[in-house]
Tab-separated table of C-alpha atoms in Angstrom:
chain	number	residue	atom	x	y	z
A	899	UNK	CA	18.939	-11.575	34.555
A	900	UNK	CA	15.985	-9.853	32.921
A	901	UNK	CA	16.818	-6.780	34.187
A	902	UNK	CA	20.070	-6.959	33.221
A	903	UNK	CA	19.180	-7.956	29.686
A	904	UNK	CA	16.464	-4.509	29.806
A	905	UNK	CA	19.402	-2.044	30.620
A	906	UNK	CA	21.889	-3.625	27.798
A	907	UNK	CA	19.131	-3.438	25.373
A	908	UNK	CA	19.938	-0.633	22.550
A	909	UNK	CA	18.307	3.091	23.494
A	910	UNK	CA	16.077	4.448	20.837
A	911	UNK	CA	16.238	8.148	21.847
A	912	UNK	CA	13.727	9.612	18.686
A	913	UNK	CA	13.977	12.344	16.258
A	914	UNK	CA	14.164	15.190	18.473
A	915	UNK	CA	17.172	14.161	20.098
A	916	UNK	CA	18.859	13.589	16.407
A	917	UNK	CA	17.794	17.333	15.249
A	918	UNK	CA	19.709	19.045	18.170
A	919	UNK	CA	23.123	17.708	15.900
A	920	UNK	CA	21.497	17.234	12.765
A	921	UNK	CA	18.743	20.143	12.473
A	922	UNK	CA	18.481	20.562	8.339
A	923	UNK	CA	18.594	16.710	7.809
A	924	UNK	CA	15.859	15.993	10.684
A	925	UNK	CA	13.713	18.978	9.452
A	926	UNK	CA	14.002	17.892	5.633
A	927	UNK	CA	12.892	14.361	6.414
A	928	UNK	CA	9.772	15.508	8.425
A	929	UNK	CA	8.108	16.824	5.336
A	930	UNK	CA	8.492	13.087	3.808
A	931	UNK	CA	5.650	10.726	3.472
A	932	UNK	CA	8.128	8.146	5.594
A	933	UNK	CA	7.750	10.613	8.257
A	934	UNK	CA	3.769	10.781	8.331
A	935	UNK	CA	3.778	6.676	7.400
A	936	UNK	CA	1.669	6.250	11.153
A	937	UNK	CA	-0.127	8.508	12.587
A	938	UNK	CA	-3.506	9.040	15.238
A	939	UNK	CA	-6.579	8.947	12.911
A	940	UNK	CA	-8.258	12.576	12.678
A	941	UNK	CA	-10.853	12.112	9.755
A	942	UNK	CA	-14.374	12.261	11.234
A	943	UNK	CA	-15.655	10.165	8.322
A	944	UNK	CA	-13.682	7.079	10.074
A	945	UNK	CA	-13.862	5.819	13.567
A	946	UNK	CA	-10.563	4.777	13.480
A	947	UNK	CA	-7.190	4.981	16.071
A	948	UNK	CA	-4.592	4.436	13.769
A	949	UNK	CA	-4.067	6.201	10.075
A	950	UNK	CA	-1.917	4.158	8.444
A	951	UNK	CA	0.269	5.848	5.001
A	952	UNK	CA	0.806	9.178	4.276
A	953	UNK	CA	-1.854	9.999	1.977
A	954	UNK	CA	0.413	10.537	-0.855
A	955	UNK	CA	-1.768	7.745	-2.953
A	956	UNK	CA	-3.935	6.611	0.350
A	957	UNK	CA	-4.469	5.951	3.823
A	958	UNK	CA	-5.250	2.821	5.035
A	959	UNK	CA	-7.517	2.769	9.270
A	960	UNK	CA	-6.452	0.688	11.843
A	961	UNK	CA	-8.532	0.547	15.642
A	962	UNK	CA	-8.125	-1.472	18.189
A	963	UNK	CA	-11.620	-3.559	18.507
A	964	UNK	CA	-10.845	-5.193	21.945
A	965	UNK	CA	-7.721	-6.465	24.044
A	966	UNK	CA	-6.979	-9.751	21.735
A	967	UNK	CA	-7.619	-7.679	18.124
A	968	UNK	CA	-6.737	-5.235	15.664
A	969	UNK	CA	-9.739	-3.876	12.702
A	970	UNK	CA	-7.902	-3.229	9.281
A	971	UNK	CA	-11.534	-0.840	8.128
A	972	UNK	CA	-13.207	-1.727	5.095
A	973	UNK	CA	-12.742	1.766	3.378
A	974	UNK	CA	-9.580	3.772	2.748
A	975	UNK	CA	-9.086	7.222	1.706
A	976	UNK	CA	-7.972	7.382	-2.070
A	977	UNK	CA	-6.054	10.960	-2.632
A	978	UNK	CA	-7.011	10.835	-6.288
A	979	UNK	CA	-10.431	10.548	-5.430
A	980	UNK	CA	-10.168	12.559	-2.662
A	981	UNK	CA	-13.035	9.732	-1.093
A	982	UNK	CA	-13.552	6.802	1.117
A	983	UNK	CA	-13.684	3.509	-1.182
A	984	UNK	CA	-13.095	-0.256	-0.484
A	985	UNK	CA	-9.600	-1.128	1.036
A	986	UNK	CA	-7.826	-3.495	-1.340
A	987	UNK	CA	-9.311	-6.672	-0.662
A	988	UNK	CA	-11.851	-5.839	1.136
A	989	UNK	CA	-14.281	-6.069	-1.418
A	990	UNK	CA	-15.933	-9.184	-0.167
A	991	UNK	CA	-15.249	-7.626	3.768
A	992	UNK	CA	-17.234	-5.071	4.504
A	993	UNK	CA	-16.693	-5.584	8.044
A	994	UNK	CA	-13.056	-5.341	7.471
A	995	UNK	CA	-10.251	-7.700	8.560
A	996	UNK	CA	-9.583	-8.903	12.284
A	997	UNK	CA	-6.094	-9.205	13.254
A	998	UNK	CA	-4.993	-10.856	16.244
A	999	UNK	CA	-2.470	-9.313	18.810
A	1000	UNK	CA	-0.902	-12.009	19.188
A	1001	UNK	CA	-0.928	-14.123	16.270
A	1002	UNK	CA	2.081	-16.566	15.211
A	1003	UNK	CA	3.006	-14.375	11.972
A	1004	UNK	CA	2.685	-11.535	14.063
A	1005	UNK	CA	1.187	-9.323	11.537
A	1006	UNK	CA	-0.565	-6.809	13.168
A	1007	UNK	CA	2.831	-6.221	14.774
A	1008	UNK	CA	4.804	-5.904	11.250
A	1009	UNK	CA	2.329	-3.249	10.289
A	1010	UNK	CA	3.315	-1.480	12.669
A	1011	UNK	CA	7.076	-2.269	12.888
A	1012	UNK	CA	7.121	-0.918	9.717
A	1013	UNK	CA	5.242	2.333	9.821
A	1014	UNK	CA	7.131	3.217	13.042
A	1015	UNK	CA	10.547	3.994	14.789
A	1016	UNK	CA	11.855	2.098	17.501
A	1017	UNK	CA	10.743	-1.018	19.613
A	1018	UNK	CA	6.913	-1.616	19.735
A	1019	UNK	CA	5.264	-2.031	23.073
A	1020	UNK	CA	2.555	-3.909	24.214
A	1021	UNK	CA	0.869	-2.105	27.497
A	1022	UNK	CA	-2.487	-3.403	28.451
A	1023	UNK	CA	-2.520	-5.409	25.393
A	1024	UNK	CA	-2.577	-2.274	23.286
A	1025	UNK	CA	0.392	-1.620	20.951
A	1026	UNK	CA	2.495	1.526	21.201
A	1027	UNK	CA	4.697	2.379	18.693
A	1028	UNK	CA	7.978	4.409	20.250
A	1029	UNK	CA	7.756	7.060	17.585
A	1030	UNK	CA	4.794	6.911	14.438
A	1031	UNK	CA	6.100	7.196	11.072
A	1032	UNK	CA	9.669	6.154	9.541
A	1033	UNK	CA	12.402	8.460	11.534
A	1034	UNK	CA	15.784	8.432	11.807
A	1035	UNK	CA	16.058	5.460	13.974
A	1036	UNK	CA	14.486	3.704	11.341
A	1037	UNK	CA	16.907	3.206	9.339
A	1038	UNK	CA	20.179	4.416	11.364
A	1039	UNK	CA	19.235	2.016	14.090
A	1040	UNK	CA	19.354	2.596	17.898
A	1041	UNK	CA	20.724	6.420	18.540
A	1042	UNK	CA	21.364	6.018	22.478
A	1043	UNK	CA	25.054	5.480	22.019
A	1044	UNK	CA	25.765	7.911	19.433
A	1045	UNK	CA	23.969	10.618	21.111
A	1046	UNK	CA	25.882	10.536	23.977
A	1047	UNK	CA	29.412	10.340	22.334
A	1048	UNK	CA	29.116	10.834	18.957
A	1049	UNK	CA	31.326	9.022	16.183
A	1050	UNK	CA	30.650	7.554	12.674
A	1051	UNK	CA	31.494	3.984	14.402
A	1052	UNK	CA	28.538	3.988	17.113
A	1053	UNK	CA	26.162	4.169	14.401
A	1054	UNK	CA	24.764	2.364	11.527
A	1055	UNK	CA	24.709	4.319	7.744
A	1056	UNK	CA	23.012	2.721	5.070
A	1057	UNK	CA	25.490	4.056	2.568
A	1058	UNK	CA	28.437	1.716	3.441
A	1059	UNK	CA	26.461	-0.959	2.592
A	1060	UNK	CA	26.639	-2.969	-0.739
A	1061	UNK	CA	23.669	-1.823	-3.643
A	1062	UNK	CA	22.384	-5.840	-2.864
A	1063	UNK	CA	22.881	-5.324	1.128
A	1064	UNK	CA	21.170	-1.516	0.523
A	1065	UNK	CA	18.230	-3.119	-1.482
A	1066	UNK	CA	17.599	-6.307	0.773
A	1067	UNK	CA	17.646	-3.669	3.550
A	1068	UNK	CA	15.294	-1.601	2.309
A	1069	UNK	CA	13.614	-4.295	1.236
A	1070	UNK	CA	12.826	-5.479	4.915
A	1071	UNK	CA	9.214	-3.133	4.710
A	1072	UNK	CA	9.140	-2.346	0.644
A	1073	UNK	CA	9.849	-6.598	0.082
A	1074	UNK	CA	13.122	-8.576	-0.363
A	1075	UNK	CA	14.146	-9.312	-3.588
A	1076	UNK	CA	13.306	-12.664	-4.189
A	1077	UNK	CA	15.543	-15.978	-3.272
A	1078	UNK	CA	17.394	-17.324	-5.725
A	1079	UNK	CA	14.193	-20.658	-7.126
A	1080	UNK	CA	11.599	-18.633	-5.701
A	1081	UNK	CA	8.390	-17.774	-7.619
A	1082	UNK	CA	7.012	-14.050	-8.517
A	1083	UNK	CA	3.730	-13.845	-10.149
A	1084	UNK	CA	5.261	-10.897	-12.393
A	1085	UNK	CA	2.142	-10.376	-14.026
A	1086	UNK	CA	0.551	-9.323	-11.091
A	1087	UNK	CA	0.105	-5.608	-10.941
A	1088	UNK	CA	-0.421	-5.624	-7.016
A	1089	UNK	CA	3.124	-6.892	-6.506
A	1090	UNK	CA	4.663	-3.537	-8.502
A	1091	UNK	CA	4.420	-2.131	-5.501
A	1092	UNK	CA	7.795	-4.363	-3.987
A	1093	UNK	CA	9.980	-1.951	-5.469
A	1094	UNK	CA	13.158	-4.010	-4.274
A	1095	UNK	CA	11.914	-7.046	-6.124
A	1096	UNK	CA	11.398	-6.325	-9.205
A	1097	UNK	CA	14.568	-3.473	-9.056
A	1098	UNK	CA	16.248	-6.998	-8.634
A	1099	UNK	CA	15.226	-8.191	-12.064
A	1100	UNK	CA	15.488	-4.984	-13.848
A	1101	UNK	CA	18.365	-5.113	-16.650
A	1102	UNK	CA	19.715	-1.890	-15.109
A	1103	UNK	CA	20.388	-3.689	-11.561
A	1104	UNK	CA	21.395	-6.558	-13.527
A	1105	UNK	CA	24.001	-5.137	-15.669
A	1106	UNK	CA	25.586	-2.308	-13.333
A	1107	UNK	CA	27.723	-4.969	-12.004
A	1108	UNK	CA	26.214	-4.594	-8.662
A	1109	UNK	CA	25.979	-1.202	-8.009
A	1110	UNK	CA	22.834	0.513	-8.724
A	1111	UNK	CA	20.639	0.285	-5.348
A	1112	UNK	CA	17.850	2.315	-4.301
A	1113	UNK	CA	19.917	5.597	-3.486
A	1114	UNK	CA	21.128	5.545	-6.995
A	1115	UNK	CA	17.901	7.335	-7.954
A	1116	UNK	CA	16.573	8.375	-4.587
A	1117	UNK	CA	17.672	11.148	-1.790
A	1118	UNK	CA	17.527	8.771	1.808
A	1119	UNK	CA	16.206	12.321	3.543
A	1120	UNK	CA	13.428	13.416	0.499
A	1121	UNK	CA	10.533	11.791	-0.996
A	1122	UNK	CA	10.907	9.623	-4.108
A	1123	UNK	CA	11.904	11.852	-6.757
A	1124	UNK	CA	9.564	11.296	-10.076
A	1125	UNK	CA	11.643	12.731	-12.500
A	1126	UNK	CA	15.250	10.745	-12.411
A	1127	UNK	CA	16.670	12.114	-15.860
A	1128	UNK	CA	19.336	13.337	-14.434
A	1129	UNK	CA	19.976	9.527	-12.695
A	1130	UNK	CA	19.601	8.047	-16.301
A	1131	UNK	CA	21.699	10.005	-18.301
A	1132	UNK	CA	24.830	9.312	-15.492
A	1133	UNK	CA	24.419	6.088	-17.213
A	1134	UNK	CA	23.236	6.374	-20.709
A	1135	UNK	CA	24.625	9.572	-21.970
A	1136	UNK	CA	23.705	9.486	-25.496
A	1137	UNK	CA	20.894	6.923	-25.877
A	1138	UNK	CA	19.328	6.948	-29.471
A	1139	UNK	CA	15.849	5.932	-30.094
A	1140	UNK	CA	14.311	4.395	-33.040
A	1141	UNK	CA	10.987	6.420	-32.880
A	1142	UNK	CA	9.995	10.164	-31.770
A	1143	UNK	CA	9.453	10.323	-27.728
A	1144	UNK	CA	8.137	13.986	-28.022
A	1145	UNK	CA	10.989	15.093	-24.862
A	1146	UNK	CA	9.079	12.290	-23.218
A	1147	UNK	CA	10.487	11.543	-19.190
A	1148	UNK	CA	12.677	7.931	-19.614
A	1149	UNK	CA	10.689	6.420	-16.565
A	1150	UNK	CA	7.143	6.785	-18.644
A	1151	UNK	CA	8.462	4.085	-20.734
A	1152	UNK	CA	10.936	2.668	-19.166
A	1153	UNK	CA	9.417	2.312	-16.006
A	1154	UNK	CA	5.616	2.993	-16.503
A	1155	UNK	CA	3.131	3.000	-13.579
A	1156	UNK	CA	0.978	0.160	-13.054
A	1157	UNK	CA	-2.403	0.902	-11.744
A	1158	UNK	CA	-3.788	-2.324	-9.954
A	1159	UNK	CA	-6.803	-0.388	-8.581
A	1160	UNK	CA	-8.377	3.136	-10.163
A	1161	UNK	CA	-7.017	5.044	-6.928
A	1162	UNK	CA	-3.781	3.596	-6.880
A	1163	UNK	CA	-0.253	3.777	-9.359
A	1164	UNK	CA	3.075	2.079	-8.663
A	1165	UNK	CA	5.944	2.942	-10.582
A	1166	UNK	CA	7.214	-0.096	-12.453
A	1167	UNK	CA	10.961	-0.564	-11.474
């Protein structure tokens, strides 16, 4: 029966099989920092197996310390300082944070669900992500069947989903939007960084009816745009203002970053 259950299971067949149909898309999404979200650690300052983020704001090291535990390292790479300094909330860890294989909220596990394509393994004890960084498979789901007899039904696109059904699913590594009587400490600049959540209480998700999602501002196959004008003006044409904003971006007041460490900025959605 397990066997049988194995060969049903959905075939992640990677990247490299999608580019041979889909070369410009595949190519263009390489260059994103979803693409290089996981990958082997190569700075010689850092011990390390695992480099977590792309090093667009930072990169966070992972190793494995033994055959029960994962090491979260006490110092991260800041891009703005171009330095090692303390991981965020580390502070009082200078030895860094254990993680156990195997623990009940499997978290060790989400890090790297989330940072990789396919199914994780588990060989020896030591996890093995089926492809590093956020690929097509990622969100388009398993490519096995489409590959070998392509058709738009055999495979799953993110834009015939609902802006909610978009966000929530996007949400599933950036954060759900909240539940409808649960608590956000808005006033914590840490959690700016759950773009989905607090897109959810914005009052331009709120009063599109619906519709705006996280495509309305940003390409699925391109790294977040910073400079939406031409996203804000689809919807407010011929905005007056009450003071001077000097040809001023809308998102630097609209949506200003939030900077809940020196090293680090999140865009305030």
């Amino acid at each position: 029966m397990l066997g049988l259950l194995l060969l049903s299971a959905p075939l992640f067949v990677g990247s490299k099989t999608c580019a041979a149909c889909h070369p410009r898309i595949v190519a263009n999404q390489a260059k994103t920092a979803h693409a290089r979200a996981l990958a082997p650690a190569a700075d010689r300052r850092v011990k390390a197996d695992w480099a977590f983020g792309a090093g667009a704001q930072a990169i966070t090291y992972v190793s494995r310390l033994d055959e029960d535990h994962y090491l979260e390292h006490p110092l991260s790479y800041y891009t703005a300082a171009k330095a090692l300094a303390p991981t965020p909330g580390h502070e009082t860890r200078p030895q860094g944070v254990r993680y156990p294989t195997f623990a009940p909220d499997a978290a060790i596990l989400r890090c790297f669900q989330c940072h990789s394509t396919g199914t994780l393994s588990v060989a020896r004890r030591t996890i093995r992500p089926f492809e590093t960084g956020v690929r097509c498979e990622a969100c388009h789901g398993p490519g096995g069947e489409h590959a070998a007899k392509p058709s738009p039904a055999n495979i799953r696109n993110p834009k015939r989903l609902t802006a909610a059904e978009l966000n929530g699913f996007c949400g599933t590594c950036h954060r759900m939007p909240p539940a409808a009587g649960s608590g956000t400490n808005w006033s914590n600049p840490w959690n700016t960084r759950h773009q989905p959540v607090y897109l959810s209480q914005s009052p331009c998700f709120q009063r599109s009816n619906g519709k705006l999602s996280c495509l309305t501002c940003h390409r699925p196959h391109e790294d977040a745009r910073r400079d939406v004008q031409a996203q804000c003006k689809s919807c407010h044409p011929a905005v007056r203002h009450t003071t001077g904003i000097a040809g001023r971006a809308c998102t630097g007041c609209h949506m200003p970053a939030v900077k809940p460490e020196p090293y680090l900025r999140f865009t305030n959605h």
